[in-house]
XYZ file of C-alpha atoms in Angstrom:
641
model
C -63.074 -19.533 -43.829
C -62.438 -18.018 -40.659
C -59.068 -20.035 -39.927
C -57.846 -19.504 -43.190
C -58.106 -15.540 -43.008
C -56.504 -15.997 -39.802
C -53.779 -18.198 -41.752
C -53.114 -15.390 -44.362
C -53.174 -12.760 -41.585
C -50.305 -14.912 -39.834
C -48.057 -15.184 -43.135
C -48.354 -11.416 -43.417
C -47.492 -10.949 -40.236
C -44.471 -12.986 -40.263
C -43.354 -11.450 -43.382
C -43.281 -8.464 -41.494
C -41.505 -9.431 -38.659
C -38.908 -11.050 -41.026
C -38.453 -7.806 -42.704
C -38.170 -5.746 -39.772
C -35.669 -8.166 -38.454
C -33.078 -7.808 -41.138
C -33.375 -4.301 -41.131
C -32.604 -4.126 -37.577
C -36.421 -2.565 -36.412
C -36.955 -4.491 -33.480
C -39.562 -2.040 -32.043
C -41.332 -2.567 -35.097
C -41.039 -6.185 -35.212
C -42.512 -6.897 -31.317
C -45.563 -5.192 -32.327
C -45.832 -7.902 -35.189
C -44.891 -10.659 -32.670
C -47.216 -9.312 -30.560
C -50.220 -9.917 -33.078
C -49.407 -13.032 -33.441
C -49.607 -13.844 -30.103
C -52.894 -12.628 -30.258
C -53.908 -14.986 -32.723
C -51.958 -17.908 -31.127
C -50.353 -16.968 -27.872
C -48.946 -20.778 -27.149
C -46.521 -20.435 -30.616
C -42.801 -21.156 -29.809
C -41.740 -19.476 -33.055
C -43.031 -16.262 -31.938
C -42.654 -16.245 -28.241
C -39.020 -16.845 -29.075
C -38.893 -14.104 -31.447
C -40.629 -12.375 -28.901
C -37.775 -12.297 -26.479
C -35.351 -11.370 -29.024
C -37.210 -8.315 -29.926
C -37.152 -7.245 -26.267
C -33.301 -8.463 -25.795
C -32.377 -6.388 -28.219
C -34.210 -2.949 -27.386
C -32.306 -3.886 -24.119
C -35.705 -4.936 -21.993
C -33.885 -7.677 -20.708
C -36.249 -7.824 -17.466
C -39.051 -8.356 -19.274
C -37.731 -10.652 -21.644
C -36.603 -12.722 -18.752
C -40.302 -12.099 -17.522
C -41.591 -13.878 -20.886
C -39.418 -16.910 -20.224
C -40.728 -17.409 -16.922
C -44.223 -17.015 -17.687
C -43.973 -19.582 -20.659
C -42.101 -22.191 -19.226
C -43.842 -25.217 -20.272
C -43.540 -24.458 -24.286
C -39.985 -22.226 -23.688
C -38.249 -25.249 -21.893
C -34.658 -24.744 -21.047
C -33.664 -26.924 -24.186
C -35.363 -24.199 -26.388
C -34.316 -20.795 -24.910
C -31.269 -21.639 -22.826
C -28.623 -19.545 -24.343
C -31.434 -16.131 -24.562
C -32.428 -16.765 -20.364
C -28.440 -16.879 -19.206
C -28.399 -13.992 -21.673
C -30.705 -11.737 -20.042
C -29.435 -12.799 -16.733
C -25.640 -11.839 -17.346
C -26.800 -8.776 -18.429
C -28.907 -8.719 -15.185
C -26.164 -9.088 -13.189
C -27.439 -12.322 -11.982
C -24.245 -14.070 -12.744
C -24.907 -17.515 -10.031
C -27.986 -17.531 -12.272
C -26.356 -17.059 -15.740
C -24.294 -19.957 -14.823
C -26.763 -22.228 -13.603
C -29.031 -21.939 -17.075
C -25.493 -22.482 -18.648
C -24.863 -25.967 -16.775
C -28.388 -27.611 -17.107
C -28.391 -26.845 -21.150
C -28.914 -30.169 -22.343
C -26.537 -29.289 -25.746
C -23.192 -27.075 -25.172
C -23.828 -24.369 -28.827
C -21.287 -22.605 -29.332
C -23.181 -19.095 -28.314
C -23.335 -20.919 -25.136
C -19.869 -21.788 -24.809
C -18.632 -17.875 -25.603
C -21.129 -16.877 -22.701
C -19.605 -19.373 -20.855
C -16.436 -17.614 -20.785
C -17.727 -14.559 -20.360
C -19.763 -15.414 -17.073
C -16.297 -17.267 -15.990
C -14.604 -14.367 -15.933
C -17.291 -11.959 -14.067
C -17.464 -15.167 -11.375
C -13.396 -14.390 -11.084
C -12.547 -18.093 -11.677
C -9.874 -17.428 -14.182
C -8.220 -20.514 -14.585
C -11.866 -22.282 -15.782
C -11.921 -18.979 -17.904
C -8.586 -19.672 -19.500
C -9.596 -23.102 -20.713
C -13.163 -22.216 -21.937
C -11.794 -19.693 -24.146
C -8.865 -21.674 -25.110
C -11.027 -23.997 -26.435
C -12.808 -21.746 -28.202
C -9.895 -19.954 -29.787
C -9.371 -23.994 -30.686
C -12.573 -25.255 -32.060
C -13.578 -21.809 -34.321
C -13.299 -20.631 -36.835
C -15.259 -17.336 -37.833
C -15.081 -13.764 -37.691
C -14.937 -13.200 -34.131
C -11.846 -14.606 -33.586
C -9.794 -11.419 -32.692
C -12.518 -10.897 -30.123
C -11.821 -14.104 -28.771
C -8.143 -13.239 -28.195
C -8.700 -9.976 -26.590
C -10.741 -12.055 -24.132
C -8.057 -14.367 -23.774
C -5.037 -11.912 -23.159
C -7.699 -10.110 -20.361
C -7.963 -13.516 -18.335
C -4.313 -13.184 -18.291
C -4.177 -9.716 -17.175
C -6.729 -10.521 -14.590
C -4.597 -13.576 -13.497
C -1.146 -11.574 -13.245
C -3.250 -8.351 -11.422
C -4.964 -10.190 -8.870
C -3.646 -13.863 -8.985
C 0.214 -12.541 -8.907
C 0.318 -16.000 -11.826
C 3.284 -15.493 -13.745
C 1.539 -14.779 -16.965
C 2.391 -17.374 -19.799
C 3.383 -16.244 -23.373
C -0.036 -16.922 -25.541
C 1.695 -16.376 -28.973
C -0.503 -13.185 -29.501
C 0.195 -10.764 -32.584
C -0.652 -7.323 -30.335
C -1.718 -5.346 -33.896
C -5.167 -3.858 -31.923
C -4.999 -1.607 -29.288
C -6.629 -3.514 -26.730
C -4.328 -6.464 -27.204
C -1.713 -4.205 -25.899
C -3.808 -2.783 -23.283
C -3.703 -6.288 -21.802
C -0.685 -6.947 -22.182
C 0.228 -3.491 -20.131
C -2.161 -4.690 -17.517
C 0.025 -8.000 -17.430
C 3.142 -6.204 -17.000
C 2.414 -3.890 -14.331
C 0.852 -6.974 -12.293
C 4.725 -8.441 -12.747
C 5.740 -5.054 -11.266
C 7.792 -4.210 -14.740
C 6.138 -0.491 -14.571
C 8.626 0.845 -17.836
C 7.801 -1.890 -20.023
C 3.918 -1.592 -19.122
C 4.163 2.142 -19.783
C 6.110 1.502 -23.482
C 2.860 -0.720 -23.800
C 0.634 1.586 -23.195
C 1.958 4.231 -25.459
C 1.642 1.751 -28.378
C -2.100 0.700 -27.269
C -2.547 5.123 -27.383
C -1.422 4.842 -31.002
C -3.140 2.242 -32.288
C -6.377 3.508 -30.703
C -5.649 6.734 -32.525
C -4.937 5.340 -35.630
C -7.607 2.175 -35.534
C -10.253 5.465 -34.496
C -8.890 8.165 -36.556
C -10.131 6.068 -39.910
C -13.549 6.510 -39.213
C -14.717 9.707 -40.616
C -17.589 10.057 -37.931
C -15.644 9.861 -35.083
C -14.516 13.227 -32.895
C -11.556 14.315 -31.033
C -13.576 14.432 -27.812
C -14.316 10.254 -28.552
C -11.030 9.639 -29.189
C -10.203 11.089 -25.958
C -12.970 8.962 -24.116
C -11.661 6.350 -25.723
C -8.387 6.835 -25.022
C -9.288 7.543 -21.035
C -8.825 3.894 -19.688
C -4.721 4.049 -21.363
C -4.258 7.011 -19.898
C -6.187 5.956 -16.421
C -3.453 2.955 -16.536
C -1.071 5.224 -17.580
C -1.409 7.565 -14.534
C -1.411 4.612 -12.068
C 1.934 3.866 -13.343
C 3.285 6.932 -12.668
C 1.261 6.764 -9.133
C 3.695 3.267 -8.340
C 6.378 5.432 -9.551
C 6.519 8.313 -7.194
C 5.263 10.588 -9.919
C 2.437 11.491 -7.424
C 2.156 15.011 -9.496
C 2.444 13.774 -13.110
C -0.479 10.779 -12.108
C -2.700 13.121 -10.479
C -2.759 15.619 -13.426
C -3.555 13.086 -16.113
C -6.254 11.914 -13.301
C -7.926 14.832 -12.981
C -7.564 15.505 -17.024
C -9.336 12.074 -17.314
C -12.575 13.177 -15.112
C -12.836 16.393 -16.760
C -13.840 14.591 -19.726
C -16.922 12.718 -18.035
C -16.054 9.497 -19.664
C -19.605 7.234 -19.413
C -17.377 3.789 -17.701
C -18.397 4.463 -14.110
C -15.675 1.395 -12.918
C -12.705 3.302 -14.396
C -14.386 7.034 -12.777
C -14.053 4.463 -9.335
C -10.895 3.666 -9.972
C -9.661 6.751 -10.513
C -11.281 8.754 -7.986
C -9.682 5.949 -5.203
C -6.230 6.571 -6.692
C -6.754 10.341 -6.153
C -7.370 9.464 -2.935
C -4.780 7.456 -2.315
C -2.140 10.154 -3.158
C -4.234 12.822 -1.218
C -3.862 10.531 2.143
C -4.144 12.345 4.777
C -3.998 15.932 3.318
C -6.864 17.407 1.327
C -9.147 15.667 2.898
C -12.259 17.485 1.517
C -11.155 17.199 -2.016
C -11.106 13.361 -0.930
C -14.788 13.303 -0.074
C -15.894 14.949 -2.915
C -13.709 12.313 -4.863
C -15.395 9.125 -2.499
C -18.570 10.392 -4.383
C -17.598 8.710 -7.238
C -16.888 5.471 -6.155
C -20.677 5.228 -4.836
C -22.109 5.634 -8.236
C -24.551 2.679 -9.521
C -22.819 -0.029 -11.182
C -19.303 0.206 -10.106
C -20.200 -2.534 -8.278
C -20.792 -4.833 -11.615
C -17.700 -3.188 -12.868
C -14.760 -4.072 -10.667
C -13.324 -6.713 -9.273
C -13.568 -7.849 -5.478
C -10.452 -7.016 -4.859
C -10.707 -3.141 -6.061
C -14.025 -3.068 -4.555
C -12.713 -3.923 -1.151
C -9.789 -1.581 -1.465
C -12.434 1.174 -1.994
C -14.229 0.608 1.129
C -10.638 0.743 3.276
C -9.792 3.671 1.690
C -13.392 4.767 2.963
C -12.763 3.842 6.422
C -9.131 5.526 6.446
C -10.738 8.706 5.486
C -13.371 8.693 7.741
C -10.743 7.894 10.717
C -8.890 10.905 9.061
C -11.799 13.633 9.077
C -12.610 12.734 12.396
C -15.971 10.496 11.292
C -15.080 8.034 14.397
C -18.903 5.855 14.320
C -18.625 5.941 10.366
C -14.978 4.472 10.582
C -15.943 1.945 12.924
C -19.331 0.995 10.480
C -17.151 0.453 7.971
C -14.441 -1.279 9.240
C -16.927 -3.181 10.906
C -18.557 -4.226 7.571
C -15.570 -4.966 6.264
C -13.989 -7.278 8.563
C -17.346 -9.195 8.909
C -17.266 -10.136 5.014
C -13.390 -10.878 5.438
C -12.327 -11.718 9.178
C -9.011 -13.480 8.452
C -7.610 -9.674 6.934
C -6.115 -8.069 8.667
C -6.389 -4.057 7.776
C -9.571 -3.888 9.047
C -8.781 -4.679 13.079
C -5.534 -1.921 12.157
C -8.048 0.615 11.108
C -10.256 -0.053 14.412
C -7.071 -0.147 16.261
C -6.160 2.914 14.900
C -9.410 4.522 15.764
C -8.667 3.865 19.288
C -5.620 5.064 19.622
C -6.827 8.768 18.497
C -9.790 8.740 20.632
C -6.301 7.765 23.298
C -7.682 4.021 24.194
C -4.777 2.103 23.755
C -5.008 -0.355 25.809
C -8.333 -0.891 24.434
C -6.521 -1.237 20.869
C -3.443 -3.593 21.915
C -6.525 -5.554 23.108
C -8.293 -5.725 19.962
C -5.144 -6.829 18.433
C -4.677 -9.420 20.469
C -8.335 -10.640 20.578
C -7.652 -10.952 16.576
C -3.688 -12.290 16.662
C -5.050 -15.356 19.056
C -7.894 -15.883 16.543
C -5.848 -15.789 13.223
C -2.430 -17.254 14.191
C -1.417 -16.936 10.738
C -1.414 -12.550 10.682
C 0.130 -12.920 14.230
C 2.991 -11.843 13.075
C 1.789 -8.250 11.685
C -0.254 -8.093 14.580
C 2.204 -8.083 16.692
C 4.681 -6.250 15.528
C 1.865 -3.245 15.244
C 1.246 -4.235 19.268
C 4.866 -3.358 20.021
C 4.965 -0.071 17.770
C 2.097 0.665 20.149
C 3.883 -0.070 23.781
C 6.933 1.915 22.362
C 4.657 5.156 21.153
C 3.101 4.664 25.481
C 6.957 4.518 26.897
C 6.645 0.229 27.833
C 10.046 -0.441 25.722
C 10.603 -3.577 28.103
C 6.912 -5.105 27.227
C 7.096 -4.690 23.375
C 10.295 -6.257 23.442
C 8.344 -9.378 25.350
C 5.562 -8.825 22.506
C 8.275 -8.955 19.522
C 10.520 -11.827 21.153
C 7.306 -14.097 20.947
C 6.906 -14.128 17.346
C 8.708 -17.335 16.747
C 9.646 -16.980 13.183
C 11.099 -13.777 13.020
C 13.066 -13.885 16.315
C 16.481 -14.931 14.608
C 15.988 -12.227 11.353
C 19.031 -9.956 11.557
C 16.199 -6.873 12.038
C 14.754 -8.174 15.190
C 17.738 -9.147 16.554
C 19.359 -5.305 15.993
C 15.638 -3.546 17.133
C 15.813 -5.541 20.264
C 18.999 -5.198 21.006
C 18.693 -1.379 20.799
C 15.892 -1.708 23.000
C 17.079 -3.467 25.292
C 20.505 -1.270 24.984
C 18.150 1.950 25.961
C 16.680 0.230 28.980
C 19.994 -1.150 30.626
C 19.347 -4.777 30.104
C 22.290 -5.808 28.656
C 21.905 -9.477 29.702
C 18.594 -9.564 28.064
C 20.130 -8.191 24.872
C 23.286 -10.990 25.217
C 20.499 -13.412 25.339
C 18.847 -11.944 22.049
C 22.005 -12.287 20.139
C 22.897 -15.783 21.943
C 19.352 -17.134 20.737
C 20.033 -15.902 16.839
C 23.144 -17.198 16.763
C 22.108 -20.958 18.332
C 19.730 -20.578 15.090
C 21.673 -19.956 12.427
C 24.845 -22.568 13.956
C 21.769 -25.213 13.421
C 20.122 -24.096 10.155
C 22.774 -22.328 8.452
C 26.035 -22.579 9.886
C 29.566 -20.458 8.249
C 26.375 -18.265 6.613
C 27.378 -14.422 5.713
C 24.454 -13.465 8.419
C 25.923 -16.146 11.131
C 29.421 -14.650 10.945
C 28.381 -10.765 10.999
C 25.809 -11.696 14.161
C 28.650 -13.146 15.530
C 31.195 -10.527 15.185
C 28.082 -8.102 16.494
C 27.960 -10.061 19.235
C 31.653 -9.981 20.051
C 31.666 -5.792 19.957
C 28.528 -5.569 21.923
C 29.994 -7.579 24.489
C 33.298 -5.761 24.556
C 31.712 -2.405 24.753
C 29.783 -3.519 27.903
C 32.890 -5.344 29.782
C 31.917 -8.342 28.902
C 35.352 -9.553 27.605
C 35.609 -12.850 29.153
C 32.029 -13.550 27.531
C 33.085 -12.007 24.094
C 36.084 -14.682 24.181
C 33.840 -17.565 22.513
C 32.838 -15.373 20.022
C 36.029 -14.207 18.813
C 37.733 -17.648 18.655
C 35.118 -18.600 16.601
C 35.697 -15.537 13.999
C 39.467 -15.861 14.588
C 38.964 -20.128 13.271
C 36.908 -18.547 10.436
C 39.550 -16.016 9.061
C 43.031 -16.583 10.882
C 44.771 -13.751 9.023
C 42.396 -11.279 10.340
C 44.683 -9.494 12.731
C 41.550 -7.147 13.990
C 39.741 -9.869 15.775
C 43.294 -11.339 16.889
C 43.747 -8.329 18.689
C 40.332 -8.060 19.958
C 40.899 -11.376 21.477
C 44.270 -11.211 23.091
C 42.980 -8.153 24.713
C 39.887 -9.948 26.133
C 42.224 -12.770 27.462
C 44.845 -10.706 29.159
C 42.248 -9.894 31.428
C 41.376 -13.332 32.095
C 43.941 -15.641 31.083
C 47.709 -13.748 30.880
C 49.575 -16.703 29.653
C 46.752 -17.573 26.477
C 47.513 -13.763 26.447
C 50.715 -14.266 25.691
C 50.178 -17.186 23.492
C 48.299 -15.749 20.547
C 50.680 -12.617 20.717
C 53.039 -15.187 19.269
C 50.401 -14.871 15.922
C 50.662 -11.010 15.560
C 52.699 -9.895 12.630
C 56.057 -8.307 13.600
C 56.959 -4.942 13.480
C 59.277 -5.135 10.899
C 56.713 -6.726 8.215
C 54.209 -3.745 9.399
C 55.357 -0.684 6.677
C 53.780 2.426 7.894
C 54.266 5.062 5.279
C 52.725 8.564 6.811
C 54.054 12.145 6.504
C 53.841 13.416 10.023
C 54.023 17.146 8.229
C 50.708 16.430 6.485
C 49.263 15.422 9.167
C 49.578 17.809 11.847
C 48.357 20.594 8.932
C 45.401 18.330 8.336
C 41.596 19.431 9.282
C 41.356 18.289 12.735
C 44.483 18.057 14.236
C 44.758 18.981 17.789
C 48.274 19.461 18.705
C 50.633 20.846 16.335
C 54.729 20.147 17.027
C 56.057 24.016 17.470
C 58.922 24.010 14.775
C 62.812 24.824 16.557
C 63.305 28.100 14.854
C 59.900 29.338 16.348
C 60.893 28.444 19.580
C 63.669 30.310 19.920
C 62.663 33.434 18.235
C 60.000 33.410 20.920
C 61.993 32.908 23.766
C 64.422 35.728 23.141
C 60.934 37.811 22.686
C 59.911 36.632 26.346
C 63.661 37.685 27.544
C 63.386 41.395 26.133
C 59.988 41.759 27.473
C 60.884 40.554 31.052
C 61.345 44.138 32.318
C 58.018 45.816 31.048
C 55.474 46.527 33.785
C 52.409 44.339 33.273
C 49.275 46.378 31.860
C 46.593 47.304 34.599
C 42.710 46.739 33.130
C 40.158 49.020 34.434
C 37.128 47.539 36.239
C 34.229 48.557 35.088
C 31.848 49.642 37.453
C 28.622 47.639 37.260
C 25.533 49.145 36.272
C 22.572 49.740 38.759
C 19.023 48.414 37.698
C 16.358 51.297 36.918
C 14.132 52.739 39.812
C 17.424 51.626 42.312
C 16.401 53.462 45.698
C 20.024 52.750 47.939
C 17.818 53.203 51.022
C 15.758 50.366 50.352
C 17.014 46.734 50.985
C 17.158 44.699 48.178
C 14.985 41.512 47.596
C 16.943 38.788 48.617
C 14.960 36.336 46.589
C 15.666 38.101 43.663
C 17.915 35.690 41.733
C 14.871 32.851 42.157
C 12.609 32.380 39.645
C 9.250 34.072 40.407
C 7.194 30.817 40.814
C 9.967 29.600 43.450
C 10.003 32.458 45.575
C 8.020 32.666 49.112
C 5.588 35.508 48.503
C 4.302 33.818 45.099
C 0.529 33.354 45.212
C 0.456 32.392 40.997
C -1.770 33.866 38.615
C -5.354 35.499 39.384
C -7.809 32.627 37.770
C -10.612 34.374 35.695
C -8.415 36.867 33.745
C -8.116 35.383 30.232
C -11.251 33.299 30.226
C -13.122 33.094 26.629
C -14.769 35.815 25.728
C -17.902 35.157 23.904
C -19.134 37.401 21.456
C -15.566 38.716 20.189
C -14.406 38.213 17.179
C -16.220 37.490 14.021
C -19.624 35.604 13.959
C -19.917 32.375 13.851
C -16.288 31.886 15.393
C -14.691 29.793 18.699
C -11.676 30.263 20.832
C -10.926 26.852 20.809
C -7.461 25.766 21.481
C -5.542 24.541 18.466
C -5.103 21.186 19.785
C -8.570 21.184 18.832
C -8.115 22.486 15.552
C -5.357 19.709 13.912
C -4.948 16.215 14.215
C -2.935 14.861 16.773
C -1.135 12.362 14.375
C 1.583 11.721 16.995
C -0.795 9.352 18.630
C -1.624 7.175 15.278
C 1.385 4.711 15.359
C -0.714 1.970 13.836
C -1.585 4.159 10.741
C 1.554 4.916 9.993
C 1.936 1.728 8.747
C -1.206 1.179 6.963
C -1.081 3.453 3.875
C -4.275 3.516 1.238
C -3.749 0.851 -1.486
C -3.457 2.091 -5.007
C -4.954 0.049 -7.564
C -4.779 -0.170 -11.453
C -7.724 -0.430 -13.313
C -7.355 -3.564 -14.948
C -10.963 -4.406 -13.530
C -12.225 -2.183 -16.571
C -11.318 -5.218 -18.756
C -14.812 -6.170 -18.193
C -15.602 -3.639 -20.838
C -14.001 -5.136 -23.643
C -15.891 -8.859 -22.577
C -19.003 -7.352 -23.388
């Protein structure tokens, strides 16, 4: 009688939670589940219904709790697709994918979460193919979803990836469609077609949004706030610095709820700010520490965030919290290279340089592959201390750059301002060796040559410049310049060859030099003007009549005495020295001007203003590390879920 009551009580029960189901009461519907629990707590039926009822009032901890706890009756088999549910939304992605791979049957819920977790992991290319598939094998009403999805691996893959992004046949008719397709754009560096892009994702939006009756301007706007985020960071790459930070700073005013995109767009504010407002900047860092941006961006944003971190500590004068965070950052990524700059950096305003070229090449002899940028940031550093001769050691051993047309012209300056020229000879000797063996008659080996060749003549070194200009003379035998250059080189050193390739020179006659001398004497810049015959004698017959006139006596002036002049009293005679150079100097009496404490208004220092700026003539290595912009294209993650 007993189990039969029970029975009825169960049906009931059931009808409830049925009920409550389809008319979306889930709150309702656990309490139901819950009785029956009571009455049978081993029941797969309702323990499953159990954890949807708690998935969606969004208690996925304790749902995942449930699953645990019941493990023997909610086997992996039964409840695979609701566990990797609860821990994607967890954030326990590693785990999400794990209960995705040991699912004895691939469903197709399975399969879209799949993707999903695929594209949180960052492993686009498997994310690409899952949804492909997908888009391949279904056929529902989701499928527009599925696309969007699609077109954001894409974006993802062209942002971060730099992949050439392949033409997926889309229709763009939604706005987010076009979003993506923006995002794809601006990772190709095409900034105008990105921005046209945009502009047709802002009026679909409003149009797609605008149909609902129950929707506001001000969620329109939110909604709208990612375009425009997207839209400002074009401007930002741009140069539109003013423009991107308005629209920035119009896009936090409206609190929008997506703490990733807040992130974003506080680090781009930053970025512009650099060095200047720097307390607008910290206020601004606050949003990049919210909770969650972590779930929301990608590893590469989130790693430009904490340089930018470090930079502005280094520029607010935060030396230990620079050095933590560089720190932190090049232990989770040792082969990059802006942390060590940033440390480097660091040192060099606290005036330990050799303390930073040190540290860069502790890290140059550990990573042979940034060598290179190491290096070249080592030199910039023995220039800014006066050791020209040692950064020009530094840059001549970085092998692959040695014969580039820009070395070879910095060195050669260098070497130019220290007197070396036989060390600079040698520079352009070694470039030009290069490019006769890897690219010989090239447009770079000829001009190096005929660099060569004038460097050499402008330092008396014709008989060396010879080879040089037989070489250009082979290459272009009508060019009379370098004939010239060359039969003036050998009449020092050779008359008769001299003589020889005089025989080449055009003749006089074939040489028609059309120039008014009139127009040139009366042009700017003329020096010496022909005096005209007429002139000439009209002065001379001037100078005749004026023989006899007595010359014109000027007065002298008699020169004026200093004040307090006594004529009795000798004057000083070390009175024309300067007072610091003359023998009765005993220089200033110390204790006159010495801060005064207690003037001036409380609270305040007579510090000296070296104190009170930054001394940015010192940061050499920052100049060349600025903070690194970044679109917000890591938002996508928004329209996955």
């Amino acid at each position: 009688m007993a189990a039969a009551a029970g029975s009825v009580a169960a049906a009931a029960l059931w009808s409830e939670v049925n009920r409550c189901g389809q008319n979306g009461d889930f709150a309702r519907a656990l309490k139901s589940v819950n009785k029956i629990l009571q009455i049978s707590k081993d029941d797969v039926t309702a323990l499953q219904c159990k954890v949807v009822c708690l998935i969606q009032n969004g208690n996925f901890k304790e749902a995942l709790s449930v699953i645990n706890t019941h493990t023997k009756v909610l086997t992996n088999d039964v409840i695979a697709f609701e566990k990797a549910y609860c821990e994607y939304r967890l954030n326990r992605i590693e785990n999400a994918l794990k209960t995705i791979q040991s699912a004895s049957q691939q469903t197709d819920k399975l399969k879209e979460l799949y993707g999903q977790v695929l594209y949180r992991l960052e492993r686009y290319d498997d994310c690409l193919a899952a949804y492909r598939d997908l888009i391949r094998n279904s056929q529902d009403e989701y499928e527009e979803e599925r696309k969007t999805n699609l077109s954001a691996v894409v974006a993802a893959q062209s942002t971060w990836e730099k992949v050439m992004p392949e033409d997926l046949g889309l229709r763009e008719a939604t706005y987010e469609l076009c979003y993506n397709s923006a995002c794809a754009l601006i990772g190709q560096g095409k900034l105008n077609e990105a921005m046209k892009k945009l502009q047709r994702a802002e009026e679909l939006c409003r149009q797609s949004l605008s149909e609902d009756s129950d929707v506001t301007e001000e969620d329109i706007e939110a909604e709208l706030a990612i375009i425009h985020g997207q839209m400002a960071y074009i401007m930002q790459l741009q140069g539109r610095t003013e423009d991107a930070l308005q629209l920035y700073n119009q896009i936090i005013k409206l609190k929008p709820t997506d703490v990733g995109l807040l992130a974003v767009i506080a680090n781009n504010i930053i970025t512009i700010n650099k060095d200047q407002n720097v307390f607008d900047s910290k206020k601004k860092v606050k949003l990049t520490n919210a909770e969650g941006v972590e779930h929301k961006l990608s590893k590469k944003q989130l790693q430009a965030i904490e340089f930018n971190k470090a930079l502005l500590a280094m520029y607010t004068n935060q030396a230990d919290q620079c050095r933590k965070l560089s720190a932190s950052l090049q232990s989770q990524s040792p082969e990059h290279l802006l942390p060590v700059l940033i440390q480097a950096a660091q040192l060099c305003r606290e005036k330990q340089h050799a303390k930073a070229v040190g540290l860069l090449q502790d890290f140059a002899d550990q990573h042979p592959a940034n060598a290179a940028e190491i290096k070249l940031t080592m030199a910039q550093l023995k220039i800014a201390q006066g050791s020209v001769t040692k950064a020009c050691m530094i840059l001549r051993s970085i092998e692959e750059l040695q014969h580039k047309p820009g070395m070879v012209s910095a060195l050669v300056t260098m070497y130019s301002h220290e007197e070396d020229i036989d060390s600079a000879i040698e520079v352009f000797t070694q470039a030009i060796q290069w490019y006769q063996q890897f690219q010989p008659k090239s447009p770079v080996h000829l001009s190096l040559i005929r660099e060569a060749a004038n460097f050499k003549l402008k330092h008396g070194r014709k008989k060396e410049a010879i080879s040089d200009l037989e070489e250009l003379w082979k290459q272009n035998p009508k060019d009379v310049h370098t004939l010239a250059q060359l039969i003036s080189a050998y009449s020092l050193v050779d008359p008769e060859k001299a003589k020889v390739l005089s025989k080449h020179l055009p003749s006089s006659d074939t040489l028609s030099l059309k120039v008014d001398v009139d127009a040139l004497e009366n042009s700017h810049g003329a020096t010496y003007i022909r005096k005209k015959a007429g002139k000439l004698a009209g002065d001379n017959q001037q100078k005749e009549q004026g023989q006899g006139d007595a010359k014109k006596k000027k007065k002298k002036k008699k020169g004026k005495l200093p004040k307090n002049y006594d004529p009795k009293v000798t004057p000083d005679p070390e009175r024309w020295l300067p007072m610091r150079e003359r023998s009765y100097y005993r220089g200033r009496k110390k204790g006159k001007k010495k801060d005064q404490v207690g003037k001036g208004t409380q609270g305040s220092t007579t510090a000296g203003s070296s104190e009170l700026y930054f001394c940015w003539s010192n940061l050499a290595v920052t100049d060349q590390m600025e903070m690194l912009p970044f679109g917000s294209a890591g938002a996508l993650t928004g329209l996955l879920g």
